[in-house]
Coordinates of C-alpha atoms in Angstrom, one line a residue:
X241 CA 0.0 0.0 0.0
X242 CA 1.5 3.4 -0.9
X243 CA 2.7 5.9 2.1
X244 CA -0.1 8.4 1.3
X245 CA -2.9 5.6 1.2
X246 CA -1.9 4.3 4.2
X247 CA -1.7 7.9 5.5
X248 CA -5.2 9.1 4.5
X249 CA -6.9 5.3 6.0
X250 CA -4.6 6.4 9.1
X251 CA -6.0 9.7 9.7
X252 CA -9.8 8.6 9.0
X253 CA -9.1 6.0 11.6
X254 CA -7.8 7.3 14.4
X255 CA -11.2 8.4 15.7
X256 CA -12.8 5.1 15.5
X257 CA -10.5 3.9 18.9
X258 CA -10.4 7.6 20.3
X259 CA -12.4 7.0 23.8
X260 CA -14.9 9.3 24.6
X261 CA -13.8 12.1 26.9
X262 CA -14.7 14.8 28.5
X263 CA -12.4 18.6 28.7
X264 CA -13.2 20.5 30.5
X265 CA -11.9 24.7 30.6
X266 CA -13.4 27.1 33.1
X267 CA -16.7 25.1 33.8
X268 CA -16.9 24.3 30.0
X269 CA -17.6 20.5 29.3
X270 CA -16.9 20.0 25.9
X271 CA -17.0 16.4 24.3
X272 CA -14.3 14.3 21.8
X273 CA -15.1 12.7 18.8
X274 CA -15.2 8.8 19.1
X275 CA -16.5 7.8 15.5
X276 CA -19.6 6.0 17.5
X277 CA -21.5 5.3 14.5
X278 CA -21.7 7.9 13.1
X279 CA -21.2 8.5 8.8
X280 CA -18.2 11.3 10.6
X281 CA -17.3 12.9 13.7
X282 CA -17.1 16.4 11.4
X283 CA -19.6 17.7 9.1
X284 CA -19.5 21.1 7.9
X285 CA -22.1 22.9 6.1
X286 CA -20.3 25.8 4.1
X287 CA -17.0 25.8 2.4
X288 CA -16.0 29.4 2.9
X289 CA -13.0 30.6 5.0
X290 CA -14.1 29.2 7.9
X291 CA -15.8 25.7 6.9
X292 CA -12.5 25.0 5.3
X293 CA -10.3 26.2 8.2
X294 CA -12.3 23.9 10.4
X295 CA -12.5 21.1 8.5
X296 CA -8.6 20.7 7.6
X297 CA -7.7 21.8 10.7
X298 CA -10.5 19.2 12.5
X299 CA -9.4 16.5 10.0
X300 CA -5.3 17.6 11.1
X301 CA -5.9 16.4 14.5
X302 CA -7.6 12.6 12.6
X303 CA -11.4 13.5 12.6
X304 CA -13.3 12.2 9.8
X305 CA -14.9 15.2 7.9
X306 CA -17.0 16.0 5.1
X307 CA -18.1 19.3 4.1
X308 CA -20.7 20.6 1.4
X309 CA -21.0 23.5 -0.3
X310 CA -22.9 25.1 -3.4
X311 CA -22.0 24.9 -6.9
X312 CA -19.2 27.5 -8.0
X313 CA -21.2 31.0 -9.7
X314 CA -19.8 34.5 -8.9
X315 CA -22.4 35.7 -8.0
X316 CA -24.3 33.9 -4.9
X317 CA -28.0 32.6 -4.7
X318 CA -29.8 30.2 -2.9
X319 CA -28.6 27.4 -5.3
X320 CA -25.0 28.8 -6.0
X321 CA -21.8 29.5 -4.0
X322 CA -18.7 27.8 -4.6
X323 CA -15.3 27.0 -2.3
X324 CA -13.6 29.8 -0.8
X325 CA -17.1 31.9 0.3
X326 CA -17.5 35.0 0.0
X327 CA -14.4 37.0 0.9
X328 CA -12.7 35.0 -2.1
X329 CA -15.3 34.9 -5.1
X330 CA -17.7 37.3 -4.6
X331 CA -15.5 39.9 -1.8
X332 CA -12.3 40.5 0.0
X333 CA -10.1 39.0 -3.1
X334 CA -12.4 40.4 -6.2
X335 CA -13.0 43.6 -4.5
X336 CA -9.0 44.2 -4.4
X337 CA -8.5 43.3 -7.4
X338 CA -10.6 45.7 -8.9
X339 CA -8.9 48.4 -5.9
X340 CA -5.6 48.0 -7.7
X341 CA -7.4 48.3 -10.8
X342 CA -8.3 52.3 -9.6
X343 CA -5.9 53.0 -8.7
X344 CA -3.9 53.4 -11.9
X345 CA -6.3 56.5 -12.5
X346 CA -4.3 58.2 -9.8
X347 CA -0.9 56.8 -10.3
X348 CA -0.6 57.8 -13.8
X349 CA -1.6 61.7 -12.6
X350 CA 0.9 61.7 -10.0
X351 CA 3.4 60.4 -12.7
X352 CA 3.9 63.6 -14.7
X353 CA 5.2 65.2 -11.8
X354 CA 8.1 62.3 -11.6
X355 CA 9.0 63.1 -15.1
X356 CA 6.8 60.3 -17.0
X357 CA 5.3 62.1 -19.9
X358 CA 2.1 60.5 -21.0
X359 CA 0.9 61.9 -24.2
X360 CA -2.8 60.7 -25.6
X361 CA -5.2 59.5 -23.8
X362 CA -5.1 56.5 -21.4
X363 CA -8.1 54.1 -21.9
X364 CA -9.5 51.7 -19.3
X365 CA -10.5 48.4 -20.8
X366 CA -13.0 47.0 -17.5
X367 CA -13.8 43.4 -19.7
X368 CA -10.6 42.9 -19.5
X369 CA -10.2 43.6 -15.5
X370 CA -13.0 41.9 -15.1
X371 CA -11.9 38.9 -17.1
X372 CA -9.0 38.6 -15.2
X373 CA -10.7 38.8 -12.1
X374 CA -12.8 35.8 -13.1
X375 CA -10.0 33.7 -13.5
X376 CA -8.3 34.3 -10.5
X377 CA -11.7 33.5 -8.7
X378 CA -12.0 30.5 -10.4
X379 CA -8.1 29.8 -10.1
X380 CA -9.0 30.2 -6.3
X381 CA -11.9 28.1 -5.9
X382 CA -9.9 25.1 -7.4
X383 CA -7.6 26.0 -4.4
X384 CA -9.7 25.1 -2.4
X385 CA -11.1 22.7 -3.4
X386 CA -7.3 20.9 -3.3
X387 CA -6.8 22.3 -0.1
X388 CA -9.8 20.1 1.4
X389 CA -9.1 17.2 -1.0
X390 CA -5.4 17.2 0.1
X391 CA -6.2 17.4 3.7
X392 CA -8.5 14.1 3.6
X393 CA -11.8 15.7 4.0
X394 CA -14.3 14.6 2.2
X395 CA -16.1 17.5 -0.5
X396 CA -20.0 17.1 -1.2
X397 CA -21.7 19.3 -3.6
X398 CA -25.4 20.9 -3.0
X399 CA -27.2 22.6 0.0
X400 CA -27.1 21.5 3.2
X401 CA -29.8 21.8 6.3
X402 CA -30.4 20.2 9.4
X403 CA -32.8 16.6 9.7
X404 CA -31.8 16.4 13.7
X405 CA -28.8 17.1 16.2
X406 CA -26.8 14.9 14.3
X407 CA -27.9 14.6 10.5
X408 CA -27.3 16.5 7.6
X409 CA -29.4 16.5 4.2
X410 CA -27.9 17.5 1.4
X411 CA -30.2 18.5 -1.8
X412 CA -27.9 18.0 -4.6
X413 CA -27.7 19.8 -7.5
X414 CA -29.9 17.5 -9.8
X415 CA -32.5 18.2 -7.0
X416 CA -31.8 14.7 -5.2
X417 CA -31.4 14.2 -1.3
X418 CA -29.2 12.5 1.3
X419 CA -28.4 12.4 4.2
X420 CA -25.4 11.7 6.1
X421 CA -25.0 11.8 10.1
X422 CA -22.3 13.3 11.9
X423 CA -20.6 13.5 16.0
X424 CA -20.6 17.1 16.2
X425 CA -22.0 19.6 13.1
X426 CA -20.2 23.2 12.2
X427 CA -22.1 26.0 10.4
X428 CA -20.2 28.2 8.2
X429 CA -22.3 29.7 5.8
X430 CA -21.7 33.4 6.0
X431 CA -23.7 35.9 5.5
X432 CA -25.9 37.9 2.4
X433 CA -26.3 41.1 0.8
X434 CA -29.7 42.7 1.8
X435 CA -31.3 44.8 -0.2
X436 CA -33.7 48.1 1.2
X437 CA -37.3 47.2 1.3
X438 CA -38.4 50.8 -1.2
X439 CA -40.0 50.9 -4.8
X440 CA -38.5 49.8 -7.4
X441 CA -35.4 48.0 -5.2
X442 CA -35.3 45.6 -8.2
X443 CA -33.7 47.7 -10.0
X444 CA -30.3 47.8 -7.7
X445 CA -28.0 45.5 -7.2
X446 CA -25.8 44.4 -4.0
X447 CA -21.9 44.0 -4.4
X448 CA -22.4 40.5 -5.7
X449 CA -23.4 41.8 -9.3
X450 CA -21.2 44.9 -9.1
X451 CA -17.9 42.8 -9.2
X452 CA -19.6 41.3 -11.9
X453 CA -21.2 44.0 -14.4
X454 CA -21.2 43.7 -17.6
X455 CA -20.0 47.2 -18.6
X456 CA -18.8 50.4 -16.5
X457 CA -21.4 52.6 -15.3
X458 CA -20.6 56.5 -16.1
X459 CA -22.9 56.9 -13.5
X460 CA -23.4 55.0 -10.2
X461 CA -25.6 56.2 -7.1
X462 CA -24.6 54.2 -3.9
X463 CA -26.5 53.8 -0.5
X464 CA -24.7 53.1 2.4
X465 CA -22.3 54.5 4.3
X466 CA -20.2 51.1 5.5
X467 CA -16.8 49.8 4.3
X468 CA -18.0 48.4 1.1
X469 CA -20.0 51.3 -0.1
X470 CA -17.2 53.7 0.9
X471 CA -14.6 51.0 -1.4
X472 CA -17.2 50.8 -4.2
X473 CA -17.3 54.7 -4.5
X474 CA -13.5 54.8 -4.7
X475 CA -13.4 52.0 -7.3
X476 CA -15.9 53.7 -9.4
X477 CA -14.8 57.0 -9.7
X478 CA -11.3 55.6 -10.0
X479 CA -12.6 53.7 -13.2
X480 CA -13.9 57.5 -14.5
X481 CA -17.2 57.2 -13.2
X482 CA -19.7 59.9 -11.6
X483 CA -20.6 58.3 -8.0
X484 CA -22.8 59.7 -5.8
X485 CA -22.7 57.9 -2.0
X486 CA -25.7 58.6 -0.1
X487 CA -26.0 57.5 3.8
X488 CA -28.0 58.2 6.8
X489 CA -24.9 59.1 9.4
X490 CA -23.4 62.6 9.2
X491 CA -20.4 60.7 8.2
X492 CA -19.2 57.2 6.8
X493 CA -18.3 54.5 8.6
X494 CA -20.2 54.2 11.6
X495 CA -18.2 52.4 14.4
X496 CA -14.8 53.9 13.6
X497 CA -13.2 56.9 14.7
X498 CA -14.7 59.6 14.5
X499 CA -11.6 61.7 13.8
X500 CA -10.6 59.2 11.5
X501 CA -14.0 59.2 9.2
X502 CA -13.7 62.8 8.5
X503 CA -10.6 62.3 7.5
X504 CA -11.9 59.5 4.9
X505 CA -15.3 61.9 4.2
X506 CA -12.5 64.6 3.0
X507 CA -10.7 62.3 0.4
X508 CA -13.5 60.8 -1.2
X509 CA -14.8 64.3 -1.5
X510 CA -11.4 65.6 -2.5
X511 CA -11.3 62.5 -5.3
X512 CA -14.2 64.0 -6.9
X513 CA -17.1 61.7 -5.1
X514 CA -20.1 63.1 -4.6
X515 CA -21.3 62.8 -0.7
X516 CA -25.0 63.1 0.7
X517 CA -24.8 62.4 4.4
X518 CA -28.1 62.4 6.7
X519 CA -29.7 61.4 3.2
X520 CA -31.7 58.3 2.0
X521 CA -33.4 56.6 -0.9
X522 CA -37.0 56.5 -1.5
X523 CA -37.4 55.7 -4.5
X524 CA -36.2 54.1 -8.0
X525 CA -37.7 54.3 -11.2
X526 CA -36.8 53.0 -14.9
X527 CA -36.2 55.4 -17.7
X528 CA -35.3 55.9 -21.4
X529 CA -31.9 57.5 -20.1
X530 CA -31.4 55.1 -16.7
X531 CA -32.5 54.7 -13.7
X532 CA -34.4 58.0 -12.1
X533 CA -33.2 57.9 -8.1
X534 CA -35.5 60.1 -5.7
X535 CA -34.4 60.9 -2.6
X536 CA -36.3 61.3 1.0
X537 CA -35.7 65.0 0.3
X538 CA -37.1 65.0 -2.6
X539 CA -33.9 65.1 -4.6
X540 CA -33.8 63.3 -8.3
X541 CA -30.4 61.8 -9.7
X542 CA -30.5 59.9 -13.2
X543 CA -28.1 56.4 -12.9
X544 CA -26.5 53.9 -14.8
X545 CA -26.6 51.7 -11.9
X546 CA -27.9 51.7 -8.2
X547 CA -25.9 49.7 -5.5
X548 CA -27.1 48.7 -2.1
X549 CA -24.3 48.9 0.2
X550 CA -26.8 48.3 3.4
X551 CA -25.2 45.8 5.2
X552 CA -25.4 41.9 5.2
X553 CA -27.8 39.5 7.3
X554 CA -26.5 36.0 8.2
X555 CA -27.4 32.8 5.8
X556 CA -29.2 30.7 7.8
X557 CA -32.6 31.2 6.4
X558 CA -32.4 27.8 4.8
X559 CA -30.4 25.5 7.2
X560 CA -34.1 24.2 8.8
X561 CA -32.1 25.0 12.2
X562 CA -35.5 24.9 14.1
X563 CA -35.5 21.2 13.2
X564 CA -32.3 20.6 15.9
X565 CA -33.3 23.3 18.0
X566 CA -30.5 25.8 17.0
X567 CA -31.2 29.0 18.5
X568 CA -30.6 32.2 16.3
X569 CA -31.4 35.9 17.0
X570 CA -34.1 38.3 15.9
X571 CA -31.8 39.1 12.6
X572 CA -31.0 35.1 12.2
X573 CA -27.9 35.0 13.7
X574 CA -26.7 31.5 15.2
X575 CA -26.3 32.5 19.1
X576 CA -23.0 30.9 19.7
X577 CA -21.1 30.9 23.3
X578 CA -17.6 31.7 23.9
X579 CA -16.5 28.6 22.0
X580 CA -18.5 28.9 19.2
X581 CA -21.0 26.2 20.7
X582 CA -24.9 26.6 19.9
X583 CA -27.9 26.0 21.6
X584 CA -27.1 22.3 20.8
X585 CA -23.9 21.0 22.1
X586 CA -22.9 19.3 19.4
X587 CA -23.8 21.8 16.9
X588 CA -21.3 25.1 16.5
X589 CA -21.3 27.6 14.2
X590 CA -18.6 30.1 13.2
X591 CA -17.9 33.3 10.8
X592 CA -20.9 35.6 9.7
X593 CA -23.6 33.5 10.3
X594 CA -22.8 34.4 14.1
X595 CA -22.2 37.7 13.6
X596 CA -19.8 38.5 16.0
X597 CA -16.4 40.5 14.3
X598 CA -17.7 39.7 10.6
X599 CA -14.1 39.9 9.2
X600 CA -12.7 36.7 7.0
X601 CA -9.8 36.2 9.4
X602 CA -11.6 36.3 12.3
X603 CA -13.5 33.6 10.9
X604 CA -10.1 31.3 10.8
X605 CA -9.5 32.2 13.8
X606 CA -12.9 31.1 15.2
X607 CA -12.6 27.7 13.1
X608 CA -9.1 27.1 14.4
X609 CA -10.5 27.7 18.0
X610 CA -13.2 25.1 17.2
X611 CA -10.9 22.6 16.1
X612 CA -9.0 22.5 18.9
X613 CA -11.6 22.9 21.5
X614 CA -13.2 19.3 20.0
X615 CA -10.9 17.4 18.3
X616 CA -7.4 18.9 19.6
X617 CA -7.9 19.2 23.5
X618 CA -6.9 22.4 23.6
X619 CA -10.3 24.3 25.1
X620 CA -10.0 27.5 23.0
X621 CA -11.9 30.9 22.9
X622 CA -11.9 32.9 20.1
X623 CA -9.9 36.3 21.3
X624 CA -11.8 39.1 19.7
X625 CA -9.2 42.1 21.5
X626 CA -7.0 44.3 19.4
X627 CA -8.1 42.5 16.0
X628 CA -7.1 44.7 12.7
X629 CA -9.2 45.9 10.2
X630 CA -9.0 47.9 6.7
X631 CA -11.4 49.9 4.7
X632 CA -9.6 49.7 1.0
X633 CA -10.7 53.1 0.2
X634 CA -8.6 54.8 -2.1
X635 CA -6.5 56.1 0.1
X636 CA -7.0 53.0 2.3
X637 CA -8.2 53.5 6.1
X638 CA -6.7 50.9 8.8
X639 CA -7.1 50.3 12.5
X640 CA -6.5 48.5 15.3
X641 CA -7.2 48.8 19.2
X642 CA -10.0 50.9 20.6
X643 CA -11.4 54.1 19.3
X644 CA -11.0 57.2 21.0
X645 CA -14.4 57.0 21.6
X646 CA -14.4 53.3 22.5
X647 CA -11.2 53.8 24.6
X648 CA -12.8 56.7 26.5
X649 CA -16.3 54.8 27.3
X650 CA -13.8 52.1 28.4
X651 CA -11.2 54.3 30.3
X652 CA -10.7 54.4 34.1
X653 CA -8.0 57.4 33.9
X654 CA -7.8 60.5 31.2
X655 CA -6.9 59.2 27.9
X656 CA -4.1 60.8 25.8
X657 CA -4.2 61.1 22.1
X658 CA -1.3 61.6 19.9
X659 CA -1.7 62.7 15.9
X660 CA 0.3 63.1 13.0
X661 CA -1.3 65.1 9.5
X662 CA 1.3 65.3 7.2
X663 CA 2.0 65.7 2.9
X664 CA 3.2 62.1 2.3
X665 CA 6.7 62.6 0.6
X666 CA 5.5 61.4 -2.8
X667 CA 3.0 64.2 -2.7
X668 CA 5.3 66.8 -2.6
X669 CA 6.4 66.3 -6.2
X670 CA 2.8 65.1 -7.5
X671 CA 1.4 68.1 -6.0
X672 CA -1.9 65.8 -5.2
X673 CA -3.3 67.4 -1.9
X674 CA -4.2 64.5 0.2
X675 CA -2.7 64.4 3.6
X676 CA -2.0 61.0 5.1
X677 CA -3.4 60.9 9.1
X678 CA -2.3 59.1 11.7
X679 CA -3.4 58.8 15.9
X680 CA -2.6 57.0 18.5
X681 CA -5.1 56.2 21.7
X682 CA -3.2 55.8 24.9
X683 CA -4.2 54.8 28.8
X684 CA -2.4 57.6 31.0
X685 CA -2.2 56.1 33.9
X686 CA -0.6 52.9 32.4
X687 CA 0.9 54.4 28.8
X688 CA 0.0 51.1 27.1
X689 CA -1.0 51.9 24.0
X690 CA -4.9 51.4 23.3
X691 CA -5.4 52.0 19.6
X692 CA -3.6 52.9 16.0
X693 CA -5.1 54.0 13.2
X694 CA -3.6 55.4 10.2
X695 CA -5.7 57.0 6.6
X696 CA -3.0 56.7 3.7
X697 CA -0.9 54.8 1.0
X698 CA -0.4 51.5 2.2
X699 CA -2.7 52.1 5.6
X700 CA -3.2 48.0 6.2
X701 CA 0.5 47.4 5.5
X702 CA 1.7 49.4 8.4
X703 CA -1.2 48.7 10.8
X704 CA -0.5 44.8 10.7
X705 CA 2.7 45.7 12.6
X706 CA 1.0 48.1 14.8
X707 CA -1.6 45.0 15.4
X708 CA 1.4 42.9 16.6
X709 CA 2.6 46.1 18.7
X710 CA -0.5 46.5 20.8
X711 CA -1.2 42.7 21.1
X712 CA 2.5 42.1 23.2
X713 CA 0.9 45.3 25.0
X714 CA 3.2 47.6 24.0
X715 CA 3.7 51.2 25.7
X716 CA 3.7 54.4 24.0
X717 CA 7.6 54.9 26.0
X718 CA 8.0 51.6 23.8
X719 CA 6.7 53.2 20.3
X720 CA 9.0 56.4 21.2
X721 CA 12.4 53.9 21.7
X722 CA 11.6 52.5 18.8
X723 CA 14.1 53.6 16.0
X724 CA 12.2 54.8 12.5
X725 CA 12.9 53.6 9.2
X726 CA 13.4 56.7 7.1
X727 CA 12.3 57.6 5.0
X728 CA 9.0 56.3 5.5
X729 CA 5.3 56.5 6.6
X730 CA 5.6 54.6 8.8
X731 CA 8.4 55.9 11.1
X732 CA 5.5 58.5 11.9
X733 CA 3.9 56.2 14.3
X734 CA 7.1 56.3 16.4
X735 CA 7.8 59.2 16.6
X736 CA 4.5 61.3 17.8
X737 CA 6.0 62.6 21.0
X738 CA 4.1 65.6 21.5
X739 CA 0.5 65.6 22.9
X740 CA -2.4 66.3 21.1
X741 CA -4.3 66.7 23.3
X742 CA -5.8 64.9 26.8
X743 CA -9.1 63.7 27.6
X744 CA -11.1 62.7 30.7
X745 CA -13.4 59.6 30.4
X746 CA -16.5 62.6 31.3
X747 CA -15.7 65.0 28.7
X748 CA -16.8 64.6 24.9
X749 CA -13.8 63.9 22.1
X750 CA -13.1 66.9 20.3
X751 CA -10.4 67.3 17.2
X752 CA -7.9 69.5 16.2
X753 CA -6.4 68.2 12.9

């Protein structure tokens, strides 16, 4: 028998002599796979980031898995998906593709300044980006696919939902059923674009269809004032498109800083996009010339296309989780506990469909937790503190660590806030007038550092290091011993000595920049 055979029959049965145990973590009684007699002691419904984290790292400690998952289409439905989810078909990885894409727009202005002289005009070509994209998707989703396939878990294609505590039924594509039972059950399915209950919402579409469109709108109205909406209105009007971003807020990007969002609110104004804030749509209508979009001021705009950018609600709506007594929310989210455990103790559920920190990587991290906690021994919890995030806004906004607003509704002593605005170097010869900003949060009576956040050319780059900074607790004396690398962004974060100004936990933020 060849090394590998004997390999895979060696992981698939190492569960079957496992004896049943018991670990238990701070009053948390979590049981081991033993095979029993069971089809598997893993299946996963959902093959996004985290259904395939869990299941190869599940099947890494020698549980039997399977996993099912839709049939590969760009653009998701009740009856389509594919491996790899949603962050890499239909989000994260498409979405920064076409980011990159944008950006040349810029790059090639800035250019003459450096002494490249571009005579004629400089056509996009977006079938061909978006051709591209498609393949790298696809390319991706046959990753996957070898990922699982190399790790010994077992891939079944079609929709699954829940018969009992420990059976799965999967409706296969031709429409044909069956069913396969399971130890323990993980639910990864994600989440879905929703769309805003006005007239004529059929004639938008979500950010599935707009990594997908068939041609470049010249004009594109979007509502919403999250990350995506913000990225889509950079990536449009990079592209040469007029974009007009509506949202309800005063500024974008609720839940971030505040200093921070007017920052971003300045740049996409000072890139030419349009912004409505403390606006909303009421209305959409087809035309001769496009789409006629009336506003709850009574405003009318004429579009090409019309994207909700109104946030996502969790895919469970099909997963017949009343039928094992799954508890979920009043939006449809699976109530987890700290270990990602449902209602049922046998049945977890990680990633959006949980929404908790809807962010890809925190949905590894939640699947890796899992894994360990039932088939590694290792009782796990997820640890949600100082986890990094990026809006890919062109220029990109990153954070990590507490808000000054968070850190002051947190803060036992004043809180001191350190900020840099400065003309990046490269801006000095192209002349472009877009300030790169950056702050620090720190706790004065303990000068750890509480939060970074940075609005600028390679934002996320920078703040990944700041991520590991704050996570070994690091003090703001430790960011000011800390030599800079020059010249550089960058060194900026180490070398904000002077205060910006201190505030007490009872007083209200204000700004300076």
């Amino acid at each position: 028998m060849a090394t590998s055979a004997k390999l895979h029959l060696a992981r698939h049965a190492r569960p079957r002599s496992m004896a049943r145990k018991m670990l238990k973590d701070e009053g948390v009684e979590v049981a081991v796979a033993d095979g029993g007699s069971y089809d598997y002691d893993l299946f996963v419904i959902g093959a996004g980031s985290g259904g395939v984290r869990g299941s190869r790292t599940s099947a890494s400690f020698g549980a039997k898995v399977a996993i099912c998952e839709l049939p590969f289409h760009p653009i998701s439905s009740d009856w389509q998906g594919g491996h790899g989810g949603t962050c890499v078909i239909r989000g994260c990885v498409p979405k920064k593709i076409l980011v990159y894409g944008s950006s040349f727009r810029g790059e090639f202005e800035d250019a003459k300044n450096f002494g490249w002289e571009i005579n004629g005009d400089i056509n996009f070509n977006w079938k061909k980006l978006l051709e591209n994209k498609t393949q790298e998707i696809v390319r991706l989703n046959g990753v996957y696919q070898r990922i699982l396939g190399n790790s010994g878990v077992t891939m079944i294609e079609g929709a699954g939902s829940l018969v009992d505590a420990h059976t799965v039924e999967v409706t296969k594509p031709d429409g044909s059923k069956q069913r396969y039972t399971a130890k323990h059950i993980l639910i990864a399915t994600g989440s879905r674009a929703q769309r805003v209950n006005i007239p004529g919402k059929e004639l938008a579409i979500t950010s599935d269809e707009a990594l997908s469109l068939e041609e470049l709108p010249k004009r594109a109205v979007i509502l919403g004032g999250g990350y995506i909406a913000v990225e889509f209105a950079s990536i449009w009007k990079g592209m040469g498109a007029q974009v007009d971003l509506f949202y309800r807020k005063e500024l974008p990007l609720r839940g971030f800083d505040d200093e921070m969002r007017t920052v971003v609110a300045s740049n996409l104004e000072g890139r030419g996009i349009r912004l409505h804030p403390g606006t909303n749509l009421s209305e959409l209508t087809k035309t001769a010339d496009g789409i006629k979009v009336v506003t709850d001021k009574g405003e009318e705009i004429i579009a090409d296309v019309v994207l909700f950018a109104t946030g996502r609600t969790p895919n469970s709506q099909r997963l017949n989780l009343e039928a094992a007594g799954v508890e979920v929310d009043n939006i449809g989210a699976i109530k987890v506990d700290d270990y990602s455990r449902t209602s049922v103790p046998n049945i977890w559920a990680v990633g959006d469909v949980t929404n908790r920190i809807n962010l890809t990587p925190v949905a590894l991290m939640e699947a890796t937790c899992f894994s360990k906690t039932v088939f590694g021994g290792q009782p796990t919890k997820p640890d949600y503190r100082d986890v990094p995030c990026a809006v890919f806004s062109i220029p990109p906004l990153s954070v990590v660590g507490l808000s000054e607003q968070q850190a002051l509704e947190e803060a036992k002593s004043d809180v001191l806030v350190y900020t840099s605005s400065f003309n990046p170097m490269k801006n000095s010869i192209s002349k472009r007038q877009e300030k790169t900003v950056m702050k620090l949060v720190v706790d004065s009576e303990t000068d750890r550092v509480l939060g970074a956040s940075m609005c600028g050319p390679d934002a996320p780059e920078i703040i990944q290091g700041m991520a590991v900074a704050l996570k070994c607790g690091a003090t703001k004396a430790t960011f000011d011993s800390t030599v800079g690398i020059h010249p550089s962004a960058a060194e900026e974060f180490v070398t904000m000595r002077t205060l910006t100004r201190r505030v007490s936990p009872s007083s209200k933020p204000k700004t300076n920049l």
